[in-house]
CSV table of C-alpha atoms and ligand atoms in Angstrom, one decimal:
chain,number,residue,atom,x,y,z
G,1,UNK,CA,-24.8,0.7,1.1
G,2,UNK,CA,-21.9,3.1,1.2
G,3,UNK,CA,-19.5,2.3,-1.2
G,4,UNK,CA,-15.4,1.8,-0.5
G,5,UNK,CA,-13.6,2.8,-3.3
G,6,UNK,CA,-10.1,2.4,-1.9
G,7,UNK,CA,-8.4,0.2,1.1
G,8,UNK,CA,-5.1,0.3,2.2
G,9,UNK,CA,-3.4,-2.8,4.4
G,10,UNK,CA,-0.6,-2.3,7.0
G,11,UNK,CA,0.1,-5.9,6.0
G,12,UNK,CA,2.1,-6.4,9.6
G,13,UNK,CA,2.6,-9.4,11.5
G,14,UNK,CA,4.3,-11.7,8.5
G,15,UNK,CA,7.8,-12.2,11.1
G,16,UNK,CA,5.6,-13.4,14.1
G,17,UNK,CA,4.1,-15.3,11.7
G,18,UNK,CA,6.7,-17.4,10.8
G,19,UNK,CA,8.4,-17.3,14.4
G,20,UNK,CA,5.4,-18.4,15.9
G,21,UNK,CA,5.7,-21.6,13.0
G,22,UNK,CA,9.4,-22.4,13.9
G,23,UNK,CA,9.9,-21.0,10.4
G,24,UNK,CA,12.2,-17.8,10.0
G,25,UNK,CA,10.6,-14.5,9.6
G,26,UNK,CA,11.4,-13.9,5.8
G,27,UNK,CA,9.3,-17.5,5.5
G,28,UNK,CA,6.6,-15.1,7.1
G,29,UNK,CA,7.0,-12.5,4.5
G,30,UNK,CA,6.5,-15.3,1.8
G,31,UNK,CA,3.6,-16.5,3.1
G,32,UNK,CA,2.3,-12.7,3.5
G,33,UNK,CA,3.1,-12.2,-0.4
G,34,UNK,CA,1.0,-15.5,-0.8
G,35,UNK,CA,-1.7,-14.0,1.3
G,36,UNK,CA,-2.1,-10.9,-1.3
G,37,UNK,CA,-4.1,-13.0,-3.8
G,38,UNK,CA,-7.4,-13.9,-1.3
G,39,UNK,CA,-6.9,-10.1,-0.8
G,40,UNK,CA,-7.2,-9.4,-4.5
G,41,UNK,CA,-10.0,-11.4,-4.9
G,42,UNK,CA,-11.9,-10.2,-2.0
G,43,UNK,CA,-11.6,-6.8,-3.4
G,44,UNK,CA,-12.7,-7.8,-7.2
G,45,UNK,CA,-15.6,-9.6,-5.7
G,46,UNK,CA,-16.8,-6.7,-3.3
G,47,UNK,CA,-16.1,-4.1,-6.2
G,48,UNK,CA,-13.2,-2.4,-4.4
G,49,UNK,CA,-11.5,-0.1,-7.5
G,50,UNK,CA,-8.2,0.7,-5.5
G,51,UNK,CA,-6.2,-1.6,-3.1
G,52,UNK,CA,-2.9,-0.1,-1.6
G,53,UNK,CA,-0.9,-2.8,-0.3
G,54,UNK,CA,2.1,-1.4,2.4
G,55,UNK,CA,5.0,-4.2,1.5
G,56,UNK,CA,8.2,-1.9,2.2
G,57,UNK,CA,8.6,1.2,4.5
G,58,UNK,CA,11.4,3.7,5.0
G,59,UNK,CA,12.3,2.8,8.3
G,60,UNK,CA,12.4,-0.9,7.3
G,61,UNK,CA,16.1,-0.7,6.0
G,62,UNK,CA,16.8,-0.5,9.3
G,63,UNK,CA,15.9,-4.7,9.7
G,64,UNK,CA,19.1,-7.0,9.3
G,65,UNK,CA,20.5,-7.1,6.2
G,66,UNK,CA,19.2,-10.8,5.2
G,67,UNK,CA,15.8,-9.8,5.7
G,68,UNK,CA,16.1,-6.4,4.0
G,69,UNK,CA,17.7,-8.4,0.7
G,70,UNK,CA,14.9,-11.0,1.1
G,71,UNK,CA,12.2,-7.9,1.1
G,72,UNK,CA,14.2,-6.4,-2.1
G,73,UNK,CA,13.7,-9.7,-3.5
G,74,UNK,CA,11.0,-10.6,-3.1
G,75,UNK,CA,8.7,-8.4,-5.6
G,76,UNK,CA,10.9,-9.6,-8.3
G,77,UNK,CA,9.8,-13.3,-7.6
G,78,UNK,CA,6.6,-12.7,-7.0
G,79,UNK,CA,6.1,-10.3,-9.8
G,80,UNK,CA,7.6,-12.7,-12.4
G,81,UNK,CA,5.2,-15.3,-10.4
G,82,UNK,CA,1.8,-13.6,-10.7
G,83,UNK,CA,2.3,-11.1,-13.8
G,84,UNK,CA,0.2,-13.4,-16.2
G,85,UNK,CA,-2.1,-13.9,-14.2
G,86,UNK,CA,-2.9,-10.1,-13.4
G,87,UNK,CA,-2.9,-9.2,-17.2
G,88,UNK,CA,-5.4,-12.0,-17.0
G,89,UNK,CA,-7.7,-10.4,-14.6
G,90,UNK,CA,-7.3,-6.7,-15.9
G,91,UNK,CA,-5.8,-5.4,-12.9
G,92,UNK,CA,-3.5,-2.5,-13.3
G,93,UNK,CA,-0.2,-2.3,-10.7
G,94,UNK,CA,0.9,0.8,-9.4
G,95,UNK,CA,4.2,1.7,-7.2
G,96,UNK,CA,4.2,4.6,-4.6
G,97,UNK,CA,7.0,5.1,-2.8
G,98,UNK,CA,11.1,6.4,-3.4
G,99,UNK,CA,11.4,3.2,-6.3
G,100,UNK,CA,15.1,6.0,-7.1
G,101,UNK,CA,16.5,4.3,-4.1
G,102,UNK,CA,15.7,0.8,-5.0
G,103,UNK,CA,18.4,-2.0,-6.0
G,104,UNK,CA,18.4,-1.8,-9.9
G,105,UNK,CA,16.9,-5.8,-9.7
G,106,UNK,CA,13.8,-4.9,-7.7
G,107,UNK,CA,13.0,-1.2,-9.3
G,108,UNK,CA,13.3,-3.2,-12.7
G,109,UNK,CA,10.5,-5.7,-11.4
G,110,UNK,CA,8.1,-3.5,-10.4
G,111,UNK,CA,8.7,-0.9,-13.5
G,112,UNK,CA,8.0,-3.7,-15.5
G,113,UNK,CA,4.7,-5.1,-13.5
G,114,UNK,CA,3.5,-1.1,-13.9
G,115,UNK,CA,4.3,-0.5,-17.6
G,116,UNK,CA,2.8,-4.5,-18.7
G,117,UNK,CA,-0.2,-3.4,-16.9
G,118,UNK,CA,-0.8,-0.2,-18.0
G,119,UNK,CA,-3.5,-0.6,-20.0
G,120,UNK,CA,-5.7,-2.7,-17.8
G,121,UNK,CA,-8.6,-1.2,-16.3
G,122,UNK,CA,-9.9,-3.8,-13.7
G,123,UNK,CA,-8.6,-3.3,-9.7
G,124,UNK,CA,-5.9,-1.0,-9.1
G,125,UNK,CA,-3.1,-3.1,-6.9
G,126,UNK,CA,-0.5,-0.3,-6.1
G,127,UNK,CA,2.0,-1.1,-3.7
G,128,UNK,CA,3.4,1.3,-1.1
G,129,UNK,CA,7.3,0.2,-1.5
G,130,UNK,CA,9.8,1.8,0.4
G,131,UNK,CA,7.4,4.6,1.3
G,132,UNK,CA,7.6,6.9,4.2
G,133,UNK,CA,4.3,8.9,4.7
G,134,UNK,CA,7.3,12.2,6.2
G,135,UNK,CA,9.2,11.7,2.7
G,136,UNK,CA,5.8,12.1,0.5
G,137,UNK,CA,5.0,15.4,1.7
G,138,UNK,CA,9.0,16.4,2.0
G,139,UNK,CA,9.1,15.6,-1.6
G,140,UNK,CA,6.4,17.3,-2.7
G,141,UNK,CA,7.2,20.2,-0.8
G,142,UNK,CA,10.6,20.5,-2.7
G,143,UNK,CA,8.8,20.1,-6.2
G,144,UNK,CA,6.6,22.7,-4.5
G,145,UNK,CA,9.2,25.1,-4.1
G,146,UNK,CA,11.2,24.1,-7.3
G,147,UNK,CA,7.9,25.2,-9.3
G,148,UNK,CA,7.6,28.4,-7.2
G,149,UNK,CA,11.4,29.4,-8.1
G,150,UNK,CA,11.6,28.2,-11.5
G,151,UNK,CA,8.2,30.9,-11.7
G,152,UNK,CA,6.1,28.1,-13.0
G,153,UNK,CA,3.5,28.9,-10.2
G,154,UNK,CA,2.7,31.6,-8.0
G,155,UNK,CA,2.9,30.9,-3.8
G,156,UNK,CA,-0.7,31.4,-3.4
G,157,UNK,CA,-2.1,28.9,-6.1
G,158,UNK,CA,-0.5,26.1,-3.6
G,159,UNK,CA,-3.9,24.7,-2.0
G,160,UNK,CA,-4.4,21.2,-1.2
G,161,UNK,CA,-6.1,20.6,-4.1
G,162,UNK,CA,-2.6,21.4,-5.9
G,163,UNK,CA,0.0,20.1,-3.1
G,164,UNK,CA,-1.9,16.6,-3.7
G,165,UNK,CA,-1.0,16.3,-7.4
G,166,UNK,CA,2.7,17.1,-6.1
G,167,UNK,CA,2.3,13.2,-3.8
G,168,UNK,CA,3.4,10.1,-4.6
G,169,UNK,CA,-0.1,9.2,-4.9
G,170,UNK,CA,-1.1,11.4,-7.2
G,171,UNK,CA,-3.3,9.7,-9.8
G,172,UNK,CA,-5.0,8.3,-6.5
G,173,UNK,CA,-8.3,9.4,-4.1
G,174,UNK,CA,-7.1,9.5,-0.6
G,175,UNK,CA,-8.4,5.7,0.9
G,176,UNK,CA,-11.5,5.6,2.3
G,177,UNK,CA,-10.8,2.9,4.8
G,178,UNK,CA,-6.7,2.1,6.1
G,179,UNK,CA,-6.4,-1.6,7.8
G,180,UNK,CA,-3.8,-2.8,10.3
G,181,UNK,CA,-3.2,-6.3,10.4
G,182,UNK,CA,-0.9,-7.9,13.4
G,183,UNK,CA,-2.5,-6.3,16.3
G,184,UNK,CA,-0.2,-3.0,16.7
G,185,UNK,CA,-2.6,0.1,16.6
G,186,UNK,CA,0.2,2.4,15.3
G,187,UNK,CA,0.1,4.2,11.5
G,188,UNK,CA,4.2,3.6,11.0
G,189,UNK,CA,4.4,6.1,8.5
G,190,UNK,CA,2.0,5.2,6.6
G,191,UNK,CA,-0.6,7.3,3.8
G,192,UNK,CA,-0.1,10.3,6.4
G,193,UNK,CA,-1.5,13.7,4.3
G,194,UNK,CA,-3.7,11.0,2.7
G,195,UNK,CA,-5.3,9.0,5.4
G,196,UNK,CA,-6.4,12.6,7.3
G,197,UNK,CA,-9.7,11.5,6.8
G,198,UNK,CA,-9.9,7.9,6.2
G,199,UNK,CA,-11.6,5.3,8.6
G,200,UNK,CA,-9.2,3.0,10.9
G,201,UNK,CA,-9.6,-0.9,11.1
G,202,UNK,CA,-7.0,-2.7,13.6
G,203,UNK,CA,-7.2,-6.3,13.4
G,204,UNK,CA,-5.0,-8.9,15.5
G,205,UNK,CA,-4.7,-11.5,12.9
G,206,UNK,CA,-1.0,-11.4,11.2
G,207,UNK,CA,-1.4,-10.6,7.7
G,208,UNK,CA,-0.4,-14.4,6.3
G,209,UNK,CA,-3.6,-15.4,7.8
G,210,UNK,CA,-5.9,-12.2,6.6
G,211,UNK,CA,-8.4,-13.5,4.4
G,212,UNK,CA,-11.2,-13.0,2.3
G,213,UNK,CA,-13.8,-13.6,5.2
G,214,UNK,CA,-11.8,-11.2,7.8
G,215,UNK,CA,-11.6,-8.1,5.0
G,216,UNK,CA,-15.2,-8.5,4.2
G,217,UNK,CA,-16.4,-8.2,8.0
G,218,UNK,CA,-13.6,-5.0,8.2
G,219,UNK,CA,-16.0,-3.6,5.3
G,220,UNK,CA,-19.4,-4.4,6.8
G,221,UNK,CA,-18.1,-3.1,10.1
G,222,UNK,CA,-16.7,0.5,8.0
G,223,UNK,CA,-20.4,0.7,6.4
G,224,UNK,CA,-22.0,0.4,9.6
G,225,UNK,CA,-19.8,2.9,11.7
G,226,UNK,CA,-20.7,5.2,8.7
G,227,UNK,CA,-24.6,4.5,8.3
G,228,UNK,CA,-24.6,5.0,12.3
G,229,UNK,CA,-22.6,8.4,11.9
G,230,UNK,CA,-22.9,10.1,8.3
G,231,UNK,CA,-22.7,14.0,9.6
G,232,UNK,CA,-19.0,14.7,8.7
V,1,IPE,C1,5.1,-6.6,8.0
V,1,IPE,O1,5.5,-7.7,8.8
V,1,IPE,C2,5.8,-6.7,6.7
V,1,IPE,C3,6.9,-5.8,6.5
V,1,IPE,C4,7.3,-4.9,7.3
V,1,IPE,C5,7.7,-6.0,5.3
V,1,IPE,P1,6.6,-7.6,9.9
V,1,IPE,O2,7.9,-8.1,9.3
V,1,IPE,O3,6.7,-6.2,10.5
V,1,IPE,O4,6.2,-8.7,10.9
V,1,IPE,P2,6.2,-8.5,12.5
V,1,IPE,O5,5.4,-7.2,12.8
V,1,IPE,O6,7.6,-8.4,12.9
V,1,IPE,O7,5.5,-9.7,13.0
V,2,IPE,C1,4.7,-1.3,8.9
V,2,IPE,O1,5.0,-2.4,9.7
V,2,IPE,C2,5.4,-1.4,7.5
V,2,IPE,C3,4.8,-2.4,6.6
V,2,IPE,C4,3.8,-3.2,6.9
V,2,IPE,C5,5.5,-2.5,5.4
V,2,IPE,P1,6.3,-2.4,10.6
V,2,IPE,O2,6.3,-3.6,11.4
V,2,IPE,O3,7.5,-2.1,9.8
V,2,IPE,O4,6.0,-1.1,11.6
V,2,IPE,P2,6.4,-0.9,13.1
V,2,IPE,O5,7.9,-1.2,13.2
V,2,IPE,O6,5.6,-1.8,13.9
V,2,IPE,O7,6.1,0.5,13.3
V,3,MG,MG1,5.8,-5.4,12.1
């Protein structure tokens, strides 16, 4: 069976969650944050080695202002909430994403979940948090041309190979398979340099109700399309 090394969720759908619940929407984004752990340990029990969870994009400032302090917010309560028992289960926390442009509150929370869990070696959790797939690769095109002026590299070393280690993601292989929860079939800004090759998965469940069972027939569905079609 082929192997999935790393997924990455569009967790959408968390507001018409709640809406659809009488509940408000930023109730939807705490029962999305809930929903993370039967995606953790789906992906511990399948043997997943990367999970890249999309909490925060760049356009999302735009949202009202409650709901943007409630998304700034909420890593730092969950974080506190679930730290212990990540160092318990070995799994290592990442951040991609502009964390400079964070309030000081939330950057601290998720600095701390990445430095704690540095040393663990079990599932990588790294969350995409306020990240813009157009701001990766604008970034790394300025370090680009900072190394090229500063004479620390020469134009023509710049392959992909080289422009990758210049992304966000850089300690990361591209993911091999990207999901969409909620039912929209759009990327939003998303992995964009880094999902050039990956599979698709659209699913209309909103992500609060994303579970174990529904990730694990996304994989078997994945592993199928590519037993059926393995010429690249
Ligand atoms: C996705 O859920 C989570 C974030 C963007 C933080 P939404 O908040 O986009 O939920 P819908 O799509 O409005 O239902
Ligand atoms: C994508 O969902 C961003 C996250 C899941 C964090 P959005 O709901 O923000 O995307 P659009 O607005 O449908 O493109
Ligand atoms: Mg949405």
């Amino acid at each position: 069976m082929l192997n999935l090394k790393h997924i990455a969720i569009i967790m959408d759908g968390n507001g018409r969650w709640g809406k659809e619940r009488g509940l408000t929407r930023s109730q939807g984004h705490y029962a999305g944050a809930q929903a993370m752990e039967k995606i953790i340990d789906a992906s511990i029990e399948m043997d997943i080695k990367i999970l890249t969870l999309y909490a925060f994009s760049s356009e999302n400032w735009s949202r009202p202002k409650d709901e943007v302090n409630y998304l700034m917010n909420l890593p730092v309560k969950y974080l506190k909430q679930k730290l212990p028992e990540f160092m318990r289960r070995n799994i290592k926390i990442l951040v991609t994403g502009n964390t400079e442009a964070l309030p000081e509150s939330t950057s601290k929370a998720l600095q701390k979940s990445v430095m704690e869990t540095e040393n663990n070696n079990g599932l990588i959790v790294n969350f995409a948090f306020n990240y813009g797939g157009r701001d990766d690769i604008l970034q790394a095109v300025q370090k680009v041309i900072y190394d090229v002026q500063k004479n620390n590299m020469e134009l023509d070393q710049v392959d992909e190979a080289l422009f990758q280690q210049y992304l966000y993601t850089k300690e990361l292989p591209d993911p091999d398979l990207v999901i969409r929860t909620g039912g929209e079939k759009r990327i939003s800004n998303f992995l964009l340099w880094q999902c050039s090759l990956s599979e698709l998965y659209f699913s209309d469940v909103y992500f609060p109700d994303f579970n174990e069972e529904l990730l694990k027939r996304a994989v078997r569905e994945v592993q199928e399309r590519k037993s059926v079609h393995h010429i690249s």
